[in-house]
Amino acid sequence: MIKVLEVRTASRNQMVDVTSRVKEVVSASGVREGLCVLYVPHTTAAVAINEGADPAVAEDILAQLARLAPPDGCYSHREGNADAHIKATIVGASRVVPVSGGRLMLGTWQAVFFCEFDGPRHRKLVVQVI
Ligand code: ZN
């Protein structure tokens, strides 16, 4: 089963918790044992798995990515979003989560985040359960 989730982001850099939406896709798929593939078909966005309980964690991740790729850095790419391309490459365009007993095998504190680096935009997150 494949489902494309629409994600509306509200700021230039943002980590949107999409865990509950991904869990719904897994439930609807009927797959008991398998894999959930998460894929972002964009060059300035990414998908990450990390702590969802304390919002300060996502804040720290975004702050450190901004230090690695500052928006006002000296870049060859002249569209003004080179920092976003670099952040998207560091975080990555896909993740795989095991599914067992019909459920995502996320740890207690883990959440799935759609990572926006050039928003606000209307984005897509591809979820395939196999
Ligand atoms: Zn660009």
mmCIF file of C-alpha atoms and ligand atoms in Angstrom:
data_model
loop_
_atom_site.group_PDB
_atom_site.id
_atom_site.type_symbol
_atom_site.label_atom_id
_atom_site.label_comp_id
_atom_site.label_asym_id
_atom_site.label_seq_id
_atom_site.Cartn_x
_atom_site.Cartn_y
_atom_site.Cartn_z
ATOM 1 C CA MET A 1 0.000 0.000 0.000
ATOM 2 C CA ILE A 2 1.252 3.462 -0.878
ATOM 3 C CA LYS A 3 -0.123 6.737 0.400
ATOM 4 C CA VAL A 4 1.011 10.293 -0.232
ATOM 5 C CA LEU A 5 0.482 12.522 2.801
ATOM 6 C CA GLU A 6 0.095 16.251 2.202
ATOM 7 C CA VAL A 7 2.108 18.333 4.653
ATOM 8 C CA ARG A 8 1.640 22.095 4.975
ATOM 9 C CA THR A 9 4.586 23.777 6.626
ATOM 10 C CA ALA A 10 4.358 27.135 8.360
ATOM 11 C CA SER A 11 7.928 28.440 8.499
ATOM 12 C CA ARG A 12 11.227 28.267 6.609
ATOM 13 C CA ASN A 13 12.703 25.673 8.977
ATOM 14 C CA GLN A 14 10.341 23.368 10.811
ATOM 15 C CA MET A 15 10.092 19.793 12.032
ATOM 16 C CA VAL A 16 6.480 18.626 11.746
ATOM 17 C CA ASP A 17 5.509 15.592 13.847
ATOM 18 C CA VAL A 18 3.661 13.279 11.434
ATOM 19 C CA THR A 19 3.812 10.144 13.612
ATOM 20 C CA SER A 20 0.047 9.764 14.104
ATOM 21 C CA ARG A 21 -0.589 10.174 10.366
ATOM 22 C CA VAL A 22 2.024 7.544 9.494
ATOM 23 C CA LYS A 23 0.522 5.177 12.101
ATOM 24 C CA GLU A 24 -2.894 5.603 10.439
ATOM 25 C CA VAL A 25 -1.425 4.541 7.080
ATOM 26 C CA VAL A 26 0.167 1.464 8.681
ATOM 27 C CA SER A 27 -3.162 0.511 10.325
ATOM 28 C CA ALA A 28 -5.107 1.027 7.086
ATOM 29 C CA SER A 29 -2.602 -1.101 5.130
ATOM 30 C CA GLY A 30 -3.493 -4.236 7.098
ATOM 31 C CA VAL A 31 0.193 -5.256 7.026
ATOM 32 C CA ARG A 32 1.082 -7.174 10.207
ATOM 33 C CA GLU A 33 4.756 -7.932 9.588
ATOM 34 C CA GLY A 34 6.751 -5.806 7.188
ATOM 35 C CA LEU A 35 8.362 -2.472 6.544
ATOM 36 C CA CYS A 36 7.176 1.103 6.431
ATOM 37 C CA VAL A 37 9.134 3.182 3.932
ATOM 38 C CA LEU A 38 9.012 6.958 4.396
ATOM 39 C CA TYR A 39 10.171 9.039 1.451
ATOM 40 C CA VAL A 40 10.301 12.777 0.761
ATOM 41 C CA PRO A 41 10.225 13.658 -2.980
ATOM 42 C CA HIS A 42 11.763 17.118 -2.491
ATOM 43 C CA THR A 43 15.293 18.568 -2.616
ATOM 44 C CA THR A 44 14.898 20.998 0.291
ATOM 45 C CA ALA A 45 12.978 18.834 2.779
ATOM 46 C CA ALA A 46 13.751 15.570 4.576
ATOM 47 C CA VAL A 47 12.399 12.955 6.974
ATOM 48 C CA ALA A 48 13.847 12.203 10.412
ATOM 49 C CA ILE A 49 13.106 10.036 13.419
ATOM 50 C CA ASN A 50 13.915 11.460 16.829
ATOM 51 C CA GLU A 51 12.440 12.522 20.150
ATOM 52 C CA GLY A 52 8.918 13.872 19.940
ATOM 53 C CA ALA A 53 8.182 14.336 23.657
ATOM 54 C CA ASP A 54 10.301 17.438 24.280
ATOM 55 C CA PRO A 55 9.948 20.061 21.517
ATOM 56 C CA ALA A 56 13.330 21.476 22.613
ATOM 57 C CA VAL A 57 15.033 18.521 20.874
ATOM 58 C CA ALA A 58 13.688 19.496 17.437
ATOM 59 C CA GLU A 59 14.572 23.120 18.224
ATOM 60 C CA ASP A 60 18.180 22.112 18.996
ATOM 61 C CA ILE A 61 18.446 19.995 15.838
ATOM 62 C CA LEU A 62 17.275 22.918 13.677
ATOM 63 C CA ALA A 63 19.640 25.302 15.475
ATOM 64 C CA GLN A 64 22.647 23.036 14.911
ATOM 65 C CA LEU A 65 21.744 22.446 11.249
ATOM 66 C CA ALA A 66 21.612 26.241 10.853
ATOM 67 C CA ARG A 67 25.165 26.429 12.214
ATOM 68 C CA LEU A 68 26.330 23.799 9.719
ATOM 69 C CA ALA A 69 24.581 25.482 6.778
ATOM 70 C CA PRO A 70 23.837 29.131 7.592
ATOM 71 C CA PRO A 71 21.265 30.827 5.328
ATOM 72 C CA ASP A 72 23.700 33.696 4.607
ATOM 73 C CA GLY A 73 26.685 31.450 3.813
ATOM 74 C CA CYS A 74 28.762 31.720 0.638
ATOM 75 C CA TYR A 75 27.285 29.244 -1.854
ATOM 76 C CA SER A 76 27.551 28.500 -5.598
ATOM 77 C CA HIS A 77 23.822 27.728 -5.944
ATOM 78 C CA ARG A 78 22.196 31.103 -6.590
ATOM 79 C CA GLU A 79 18.541 30.368 -5.832
ATOM 80 C CA GLY A 80 18.974 31.535 -2.242
ATOM 81 C CA ASN A 81 18.175 28.141 -0.769
ATOM 82 C CA ALA A 82 21.567 26.402 -0.841
ATOM 83 C CA ASP A 83 21.390 25.993 2.938
ATOM 84 C CA ALA A 84 18.107 24.097 2.536
ATOM 85 C CA HIS A 85 19.617 21.703 -0.035
ATOM 86 C CA ILE A 86 22.538 20.997 2.301
ATOM 87 C CA LYS A 87 20.312 20.398 5.341
ATOM 88 C CA ALA A 88 18.052 18.095 3.307
ATOM 89 C CA THR A 89 21.102 16.082 2.230
ATOM 90 C CA ILE A 90 22.421 15.788 5.791
ATOM 91 C CA VAL A 91 19.077 14.625 7.234
ATOM 92 C CA GLY A 92 18.126 12.443 4.258
ATOM 93 C CA ALA A 93 15.138 11.799 1.995
ATOM 94 C CA SER A 94 14.054 8.428 3.385
ATOM 95 C CA ARG A 95 13.692 6.224 6.449
ATOM 96 C CA VAL A 96 12.573 2.630 6.967
ATOM 97 C CA VAL A 97 10.730 1.533 10.124
ATOM 98 C CA PRO A 98 9.947 -2.137 10.878
ATOM 99 C CA VAL A 99 6.277 -3.057 11.298
ATOM 100 C CA SER A 100 5.420 -5.880 13.714
ATOM 101 C CA GLY A 101 2.046 -6.923 15.039
ATOM 102 C CA GLY A 102 0.518 -4.327 12.726
ATOM 103 C CA ARG A 103 2.379 -1.509 14.484
ATOM 104 C CA LEU A 104 5.378 0.695 13.785
ATOM 105 C CA MET A 105 8.277 -0.419 15.963
ATOM 106 C CA LEU A 106 9.116 3.096 17.143
ATOM 107 C CA GLY A 107 10.738 3.470 20.540
ATOM 108 C CA THR A 108 8.826 5.119 23.383
ATOM 109 C CA TRP A 109 10.269 8.570 22.727
ATOM 110 C CA GLN A 110 10.625 8.343 18.967
ATOM 111 C CA ALA A 111 8.538 10.367 16.540
ATOM 112 C CA VAL A 112 8.562 10.728 12.752
ATOM 113 C CA PHE A 113 9.267 14.272 11.608
ATOM 114 C CA PHE A 114 8.763 15.867 8.216
ATOM 115 C CA CYS A 115 11.667 18.329 8.069
ATOM 116 C CA GLU A 116 11.082 21.562 6.177
ATOM 117 C CA PHE A 117 14.119 23.668 5.240
ATOM 118 C CA ASP A 118 12.682 26.034 2.613
ATOM 119 C CA GLY A 119 9.136 26.730 3.709
ATOM 120 C CA PRO A 120 6.461 27.588 4.169
ATOM 121 C CA ARG A 121 5.300 25.217 1.436
ATOM 122 C CA HIS A 122 2.794 22.551 0.535
ATOM 123 C CA ARG A 123 4.781 19.286 0.629
ATOM 124 C CA LYS A 124 4.401 15.548 0.167
ATOM 125 C CA LEU A 125 5.505 12.607 2.291
ATOM 126 C CA VAL A 126 5.295 9.212 0.566
ATOM 127 C CA VAL A 127 4.456 6.342 2.935
ATOM 128 C CA GLN A 128 4.656 2.794 1.577
ATOM 129 C CA VAL A 129 3.884 -0.237 3.729
ATOM 130 C CA ILE A 130 5.138 -3.557 2.331
HETATM 131 ZN ZN ZN B 1 17.645 25.478 -4.952
#
